[in-house]
Structure formats: structure tokens, C-alpha cells
mmCIF file with all atom_site columns, C-alpha atoms in Angstrom:
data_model
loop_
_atom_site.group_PDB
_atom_site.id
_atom_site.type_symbol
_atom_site.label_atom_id
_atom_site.label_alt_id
_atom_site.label_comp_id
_atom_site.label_asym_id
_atom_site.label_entity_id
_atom_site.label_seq_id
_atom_site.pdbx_PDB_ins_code
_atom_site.Cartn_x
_atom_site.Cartn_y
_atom_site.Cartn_z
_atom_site.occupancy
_atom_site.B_iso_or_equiv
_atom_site.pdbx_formal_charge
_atom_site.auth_seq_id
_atom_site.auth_comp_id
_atom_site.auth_asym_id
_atom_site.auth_atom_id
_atom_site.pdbx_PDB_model_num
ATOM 1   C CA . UNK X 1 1   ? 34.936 4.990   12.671  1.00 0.00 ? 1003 UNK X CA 1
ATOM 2   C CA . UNK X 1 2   ? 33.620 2.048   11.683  1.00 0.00 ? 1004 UNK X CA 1
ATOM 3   C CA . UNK X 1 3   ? 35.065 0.495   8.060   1.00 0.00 ? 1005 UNK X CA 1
ATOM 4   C CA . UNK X 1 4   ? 31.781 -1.105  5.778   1.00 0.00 ? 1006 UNK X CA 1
ATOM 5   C CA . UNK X 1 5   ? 32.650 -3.137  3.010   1.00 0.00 ? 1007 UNK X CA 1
ATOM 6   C CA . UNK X 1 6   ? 29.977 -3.692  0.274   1.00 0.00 ? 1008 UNK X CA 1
ATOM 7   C CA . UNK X 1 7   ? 30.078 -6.554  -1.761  1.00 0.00 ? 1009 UNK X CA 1
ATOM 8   C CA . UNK X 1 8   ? 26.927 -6.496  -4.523  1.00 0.00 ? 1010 UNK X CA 1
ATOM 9   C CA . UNK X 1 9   ? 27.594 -6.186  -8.473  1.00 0.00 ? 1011 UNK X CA 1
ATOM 10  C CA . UNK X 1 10  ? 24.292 -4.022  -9.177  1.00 0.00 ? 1012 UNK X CA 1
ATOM 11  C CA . UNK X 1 11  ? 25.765 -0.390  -8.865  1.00 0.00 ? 1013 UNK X CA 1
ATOM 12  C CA . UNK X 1 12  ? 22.547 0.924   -7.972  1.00 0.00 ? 1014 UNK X CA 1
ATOM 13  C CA . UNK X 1 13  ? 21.697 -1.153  -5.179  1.00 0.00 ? 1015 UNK X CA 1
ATOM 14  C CA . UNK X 1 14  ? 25.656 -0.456  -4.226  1.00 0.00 ? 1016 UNK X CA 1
ATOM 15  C CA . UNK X 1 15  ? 24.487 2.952   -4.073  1.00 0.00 ? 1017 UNK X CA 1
ATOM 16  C CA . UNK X 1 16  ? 21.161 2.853   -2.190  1.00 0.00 ? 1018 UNK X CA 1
ATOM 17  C CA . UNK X 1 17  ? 23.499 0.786   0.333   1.00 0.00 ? 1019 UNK X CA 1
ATOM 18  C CA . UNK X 1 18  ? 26.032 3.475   0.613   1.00 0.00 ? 1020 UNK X CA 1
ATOM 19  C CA . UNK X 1 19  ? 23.323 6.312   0.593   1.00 0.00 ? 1021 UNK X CA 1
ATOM 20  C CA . UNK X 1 20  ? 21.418 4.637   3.529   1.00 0.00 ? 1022 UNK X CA 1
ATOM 21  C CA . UNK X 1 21  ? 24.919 3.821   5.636   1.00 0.00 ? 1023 UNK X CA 1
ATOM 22  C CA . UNK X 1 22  ? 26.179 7.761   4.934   1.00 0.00 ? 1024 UNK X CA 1
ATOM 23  C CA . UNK X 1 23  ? 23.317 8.768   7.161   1.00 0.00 ? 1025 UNK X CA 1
ATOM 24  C CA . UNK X 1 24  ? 25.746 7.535   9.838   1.00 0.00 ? 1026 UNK X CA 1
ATOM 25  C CA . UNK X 1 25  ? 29.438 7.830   10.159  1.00 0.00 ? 1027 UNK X CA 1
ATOM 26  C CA . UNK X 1 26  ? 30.727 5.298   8.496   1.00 0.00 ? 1028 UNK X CA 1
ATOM 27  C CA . UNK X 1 27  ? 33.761 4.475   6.433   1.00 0.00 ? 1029 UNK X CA 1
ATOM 28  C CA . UNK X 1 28  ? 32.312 3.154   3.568   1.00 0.00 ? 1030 UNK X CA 1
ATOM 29  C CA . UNK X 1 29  ? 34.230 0.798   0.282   1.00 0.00 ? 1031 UNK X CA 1
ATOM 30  C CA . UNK X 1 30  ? 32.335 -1.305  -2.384  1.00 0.00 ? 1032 UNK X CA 1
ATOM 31  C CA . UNK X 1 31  ? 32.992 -4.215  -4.302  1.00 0.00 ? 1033 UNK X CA 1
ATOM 32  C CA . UNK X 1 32  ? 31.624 -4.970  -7.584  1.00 0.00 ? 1034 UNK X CA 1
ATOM 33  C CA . UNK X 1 33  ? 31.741 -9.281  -7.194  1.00 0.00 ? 1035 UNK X CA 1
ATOM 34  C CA . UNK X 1 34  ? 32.887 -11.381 -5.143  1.00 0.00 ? 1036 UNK X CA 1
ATOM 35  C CA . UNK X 1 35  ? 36.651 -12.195 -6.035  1.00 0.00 ? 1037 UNK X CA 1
ATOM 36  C CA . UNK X 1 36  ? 37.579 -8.532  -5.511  1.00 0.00 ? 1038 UNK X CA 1
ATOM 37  C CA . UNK X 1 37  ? 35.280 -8.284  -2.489  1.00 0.00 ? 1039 UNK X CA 1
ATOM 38  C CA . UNK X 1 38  ? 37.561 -10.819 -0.849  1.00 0.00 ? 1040 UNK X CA 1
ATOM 39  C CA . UNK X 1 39  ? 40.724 -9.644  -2.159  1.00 0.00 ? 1041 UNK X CA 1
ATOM 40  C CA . UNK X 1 40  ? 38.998 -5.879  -0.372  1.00 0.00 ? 1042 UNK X CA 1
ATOM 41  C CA . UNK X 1 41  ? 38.243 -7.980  2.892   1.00 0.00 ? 1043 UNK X CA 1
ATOM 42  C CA . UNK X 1 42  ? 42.104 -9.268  3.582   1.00 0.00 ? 1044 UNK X CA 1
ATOM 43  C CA . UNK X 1 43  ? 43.272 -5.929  2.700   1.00 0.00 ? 1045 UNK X CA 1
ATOM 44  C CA . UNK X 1 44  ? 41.311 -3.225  4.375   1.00 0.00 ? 1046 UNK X CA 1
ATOM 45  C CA . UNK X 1 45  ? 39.835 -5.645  7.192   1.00 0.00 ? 1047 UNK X CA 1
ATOM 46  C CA . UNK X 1 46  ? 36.837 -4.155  7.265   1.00 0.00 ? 1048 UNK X CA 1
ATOM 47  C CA . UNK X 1 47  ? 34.395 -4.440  10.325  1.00 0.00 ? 1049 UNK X CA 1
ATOM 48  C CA . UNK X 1 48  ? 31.295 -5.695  8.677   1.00 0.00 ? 1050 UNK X CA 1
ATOM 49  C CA . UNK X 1 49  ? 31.073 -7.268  4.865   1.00 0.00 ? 1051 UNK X CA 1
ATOM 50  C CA . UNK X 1 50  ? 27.382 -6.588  3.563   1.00 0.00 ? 1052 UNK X CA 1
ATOM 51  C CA . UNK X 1 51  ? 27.983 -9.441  0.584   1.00 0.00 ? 1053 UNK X CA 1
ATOM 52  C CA . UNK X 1 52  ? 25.477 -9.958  -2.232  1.00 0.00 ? 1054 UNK X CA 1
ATOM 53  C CA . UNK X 1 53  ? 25.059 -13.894 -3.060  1.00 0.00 ? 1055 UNK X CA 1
ATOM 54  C CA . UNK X 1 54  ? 24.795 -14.193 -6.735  1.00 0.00 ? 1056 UNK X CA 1
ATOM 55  C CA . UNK X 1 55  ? 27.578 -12.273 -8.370  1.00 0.00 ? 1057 UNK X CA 1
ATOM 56  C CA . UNK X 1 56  ? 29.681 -12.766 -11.495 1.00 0.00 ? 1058 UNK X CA 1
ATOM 57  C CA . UNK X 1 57  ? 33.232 -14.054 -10.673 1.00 0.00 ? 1059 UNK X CA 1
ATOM 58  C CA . UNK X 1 58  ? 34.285 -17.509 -9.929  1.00 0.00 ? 1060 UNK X CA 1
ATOM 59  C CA . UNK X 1 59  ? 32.862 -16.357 -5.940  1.00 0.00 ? 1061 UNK X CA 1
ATOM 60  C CA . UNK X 1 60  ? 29.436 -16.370 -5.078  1.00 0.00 ? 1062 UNK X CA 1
ATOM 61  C CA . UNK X 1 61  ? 28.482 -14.801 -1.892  1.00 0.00 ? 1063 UNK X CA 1
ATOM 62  C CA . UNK X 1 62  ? 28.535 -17.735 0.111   1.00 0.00 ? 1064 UNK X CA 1
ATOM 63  C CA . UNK X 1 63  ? 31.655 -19.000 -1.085  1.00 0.00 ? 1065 UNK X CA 1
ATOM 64  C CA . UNK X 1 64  ? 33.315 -15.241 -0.094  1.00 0.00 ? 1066 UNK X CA 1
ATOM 65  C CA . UNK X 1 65  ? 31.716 -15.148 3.343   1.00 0.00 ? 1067 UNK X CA 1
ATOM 66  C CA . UNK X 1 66  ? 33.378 -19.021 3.498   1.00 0.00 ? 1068 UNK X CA 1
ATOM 67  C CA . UNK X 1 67  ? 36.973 -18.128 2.879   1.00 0.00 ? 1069 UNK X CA 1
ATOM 68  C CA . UNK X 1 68  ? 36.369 -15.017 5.320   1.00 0.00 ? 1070 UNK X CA 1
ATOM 69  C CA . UNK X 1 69  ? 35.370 -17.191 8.140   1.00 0.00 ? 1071 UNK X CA 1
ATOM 70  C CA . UNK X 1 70  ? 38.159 -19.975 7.352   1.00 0.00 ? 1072 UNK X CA 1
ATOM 71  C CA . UNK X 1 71  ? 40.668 -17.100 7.836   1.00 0.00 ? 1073 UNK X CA 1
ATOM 72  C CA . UNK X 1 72  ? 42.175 -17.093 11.117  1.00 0.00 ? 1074 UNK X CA 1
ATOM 73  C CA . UNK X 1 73  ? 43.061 -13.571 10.001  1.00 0.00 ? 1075 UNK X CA 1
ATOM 74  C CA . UNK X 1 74  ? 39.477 -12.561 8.920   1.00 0.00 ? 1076 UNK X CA 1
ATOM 75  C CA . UNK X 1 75  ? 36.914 -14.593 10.924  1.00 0.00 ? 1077 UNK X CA 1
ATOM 76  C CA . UNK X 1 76  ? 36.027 -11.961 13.539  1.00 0.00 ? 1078 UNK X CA 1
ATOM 77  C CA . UNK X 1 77  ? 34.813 -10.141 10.980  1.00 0.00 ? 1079 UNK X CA 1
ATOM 78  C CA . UNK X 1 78  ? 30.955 -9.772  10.678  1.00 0.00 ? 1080 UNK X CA 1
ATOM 79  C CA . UNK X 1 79  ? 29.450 -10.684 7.303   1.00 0.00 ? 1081 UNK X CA 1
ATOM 80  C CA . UNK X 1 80  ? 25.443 -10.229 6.567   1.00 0.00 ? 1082 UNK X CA 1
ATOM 81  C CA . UNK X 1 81  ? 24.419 -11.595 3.229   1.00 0.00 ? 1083 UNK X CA 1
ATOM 82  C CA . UNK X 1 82  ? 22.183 -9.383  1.477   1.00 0.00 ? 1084 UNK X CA 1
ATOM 83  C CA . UNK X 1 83  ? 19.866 -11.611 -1.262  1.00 0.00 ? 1085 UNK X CA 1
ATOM 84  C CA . UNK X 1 84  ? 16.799 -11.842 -2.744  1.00 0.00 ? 1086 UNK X CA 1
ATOM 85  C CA . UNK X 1 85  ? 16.798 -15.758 -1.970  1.00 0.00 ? 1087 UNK X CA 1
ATOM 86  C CA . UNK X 1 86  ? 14.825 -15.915 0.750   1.00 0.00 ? 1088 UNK X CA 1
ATOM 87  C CA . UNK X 1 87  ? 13.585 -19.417 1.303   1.00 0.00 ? 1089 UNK X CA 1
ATOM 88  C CA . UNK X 1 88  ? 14.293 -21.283 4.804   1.00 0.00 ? 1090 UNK X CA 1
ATOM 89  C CA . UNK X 1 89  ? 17.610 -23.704 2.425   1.00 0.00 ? 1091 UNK X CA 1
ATOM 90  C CA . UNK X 1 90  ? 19.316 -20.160 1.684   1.00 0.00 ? 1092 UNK X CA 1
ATOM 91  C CA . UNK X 1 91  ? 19.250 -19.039 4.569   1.00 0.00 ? 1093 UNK X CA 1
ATOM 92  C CA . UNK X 1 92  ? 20.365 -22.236 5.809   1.00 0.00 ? 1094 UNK X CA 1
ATOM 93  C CA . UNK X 1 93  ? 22.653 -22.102 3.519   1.00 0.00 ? 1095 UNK X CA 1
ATOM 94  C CA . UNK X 1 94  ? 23.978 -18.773 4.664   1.00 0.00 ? 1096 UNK X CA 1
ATOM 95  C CA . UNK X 1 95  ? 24.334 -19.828 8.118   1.00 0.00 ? 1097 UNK X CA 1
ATOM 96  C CA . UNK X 1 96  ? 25.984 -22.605 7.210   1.00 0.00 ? 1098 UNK X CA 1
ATOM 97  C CA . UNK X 1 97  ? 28.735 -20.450 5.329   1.00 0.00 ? 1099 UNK X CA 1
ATOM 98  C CA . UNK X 1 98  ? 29.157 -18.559 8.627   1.00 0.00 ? 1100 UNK X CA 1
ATOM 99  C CA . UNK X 1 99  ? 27.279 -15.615 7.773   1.00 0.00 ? 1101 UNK X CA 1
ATOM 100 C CA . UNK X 1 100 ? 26.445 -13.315 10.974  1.00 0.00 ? 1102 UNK X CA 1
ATOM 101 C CA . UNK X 1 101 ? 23.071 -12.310 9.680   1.00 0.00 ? 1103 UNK X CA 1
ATOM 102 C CA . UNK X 1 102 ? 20.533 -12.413 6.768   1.00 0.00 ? 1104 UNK X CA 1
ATOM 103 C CA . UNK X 1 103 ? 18.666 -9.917  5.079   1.00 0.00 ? 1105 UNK X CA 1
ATOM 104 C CA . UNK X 1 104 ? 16.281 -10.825 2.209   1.00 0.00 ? 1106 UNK X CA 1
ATOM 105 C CA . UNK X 1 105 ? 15.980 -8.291  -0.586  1.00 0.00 ? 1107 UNK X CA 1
ATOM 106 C CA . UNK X 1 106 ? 13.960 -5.926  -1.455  1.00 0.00 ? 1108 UNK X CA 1
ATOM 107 C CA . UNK X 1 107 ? 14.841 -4.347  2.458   1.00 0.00 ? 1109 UNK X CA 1
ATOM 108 C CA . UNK X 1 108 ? 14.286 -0.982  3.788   1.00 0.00 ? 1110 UNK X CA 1
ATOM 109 C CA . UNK X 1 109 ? 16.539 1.719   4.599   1.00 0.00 ? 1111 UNK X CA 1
ATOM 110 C CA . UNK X 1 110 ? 15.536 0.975   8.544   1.00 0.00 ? 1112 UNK X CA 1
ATOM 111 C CA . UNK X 1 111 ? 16.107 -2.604  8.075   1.00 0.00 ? 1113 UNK X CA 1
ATOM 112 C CA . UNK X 1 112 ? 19.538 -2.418  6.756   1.00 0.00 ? 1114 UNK X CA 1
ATOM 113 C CA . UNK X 1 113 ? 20.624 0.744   9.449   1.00 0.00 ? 1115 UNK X CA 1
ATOM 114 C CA . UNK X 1 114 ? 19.274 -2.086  11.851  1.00 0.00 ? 1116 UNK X CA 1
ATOM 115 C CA . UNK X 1 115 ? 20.732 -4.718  10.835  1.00 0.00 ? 1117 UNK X CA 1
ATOM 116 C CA . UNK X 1 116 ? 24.300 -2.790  10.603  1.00 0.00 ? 1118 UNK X CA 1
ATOM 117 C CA . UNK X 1 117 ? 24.230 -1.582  13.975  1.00 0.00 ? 1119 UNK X CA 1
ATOM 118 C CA . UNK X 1 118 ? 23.035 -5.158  16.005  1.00 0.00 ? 1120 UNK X CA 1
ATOM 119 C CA . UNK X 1 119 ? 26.488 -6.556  14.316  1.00 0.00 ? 1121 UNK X CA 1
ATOM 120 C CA . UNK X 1 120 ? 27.858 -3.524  14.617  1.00 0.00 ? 1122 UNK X CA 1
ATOM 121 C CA . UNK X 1 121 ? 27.100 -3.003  18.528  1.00 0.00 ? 1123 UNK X CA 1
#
């Protein structure tokens, strides 16, 4: 089974996330900002991080997704930033933090279940 790791501080959208990955079997944890999302990340080694970008905390999504892929320990790990900053320099931006995808919010159900299993493969 494969171990999800949400990383957003809106507890709805936390939910619609886990509601949407429970359709398939999936070990799910969440993560309410972004210094316990990476403190979740070392510990449970999850498979994929789905990390929200603006959080409260001292880590925003990019810096989280940074620290995971500087970690020798971490960096096979697939991260997709979920964020409703969607211009061409956030993505950039994302990339550049070594995120493994993108996904602009508001998304659908089908585009996150997509999304999840391409990294996922």
C-alpha cells in the first residue's frame, strides 16, 4: 500500500484530498503546515508528499519540498505542490525546489487521482 502524505493547512481542502485518494487504496496522513509536514516526511517516509505552498509556519511549501530533496534520506520521495499560484515564475519556482509535479488549484477529483498515480506508477 502506498503511504500519501498531505501537507495543506485548510482542513477542508485536507479533506476533499483525502476523500478523493480513499477511492483508492491508499495509506493516507495529513499535515496541517509545513514544519510538521516535514517533521511527518522524515518520520513516516511517505511515497508521495501532496504539499500546499502558502502555509503558516516558518516553512512554506517550497521551502519543505527543498529540505526533502536535500535529504539524501528523503529525495526519492515524490513531492507535487498543490497551489493556487499558477503563473509560469511559480511553477518555475516549484521546479526549481525539486518538486515532481504541479497542480494549480481549484483541480478536479480526476486531476488529482491522475496526477497521484503518474508519480505514483
Amino acid at each position: 500500500m502506498k503511504r500519501v502524505l498531505i501537507v495543506e493547512d485548510q482542513a477542508d481542502i485536507r479533506e476533499l484530498i483525502r476523500m478523493t485518494l480513499e477511492i483508492e487504496d491508499f495509506d493516507i496522513h495529513e499535515a496541517e503546515n509545513g514544519d510538521l509536514g516535514l517533521q511527518m516526511a522524515r518520520q513516516l517516509k511517505p511515497d508521495l508528499v501532496l504539499l500546499d505552498v502558502m502555509m503558516p509556519g516558518s516553512l512554506d511549501g517550497f521551502a519543505v519540498c527543498n529540505h526533502i530533496k536535500s535529504d539524501p534520506a528523503l529525495k526519492r520521495m515524490k513531492v507535487v505542490i498543490l497551489s493556487a499560484k499558477g503563473q509560469d515564475h511559480d511553477k518555475q519556482q516549484g521546479k526549481q525546489s525539486g518538486a515532481d509535479g504541479y497542480l494549480t488549484k481549484p483541480f478536479s477529483p480526476r486531476q488529482l487521482l491522475d496526477v497521484v498515480t503518474r508519480q505514483l506508477g
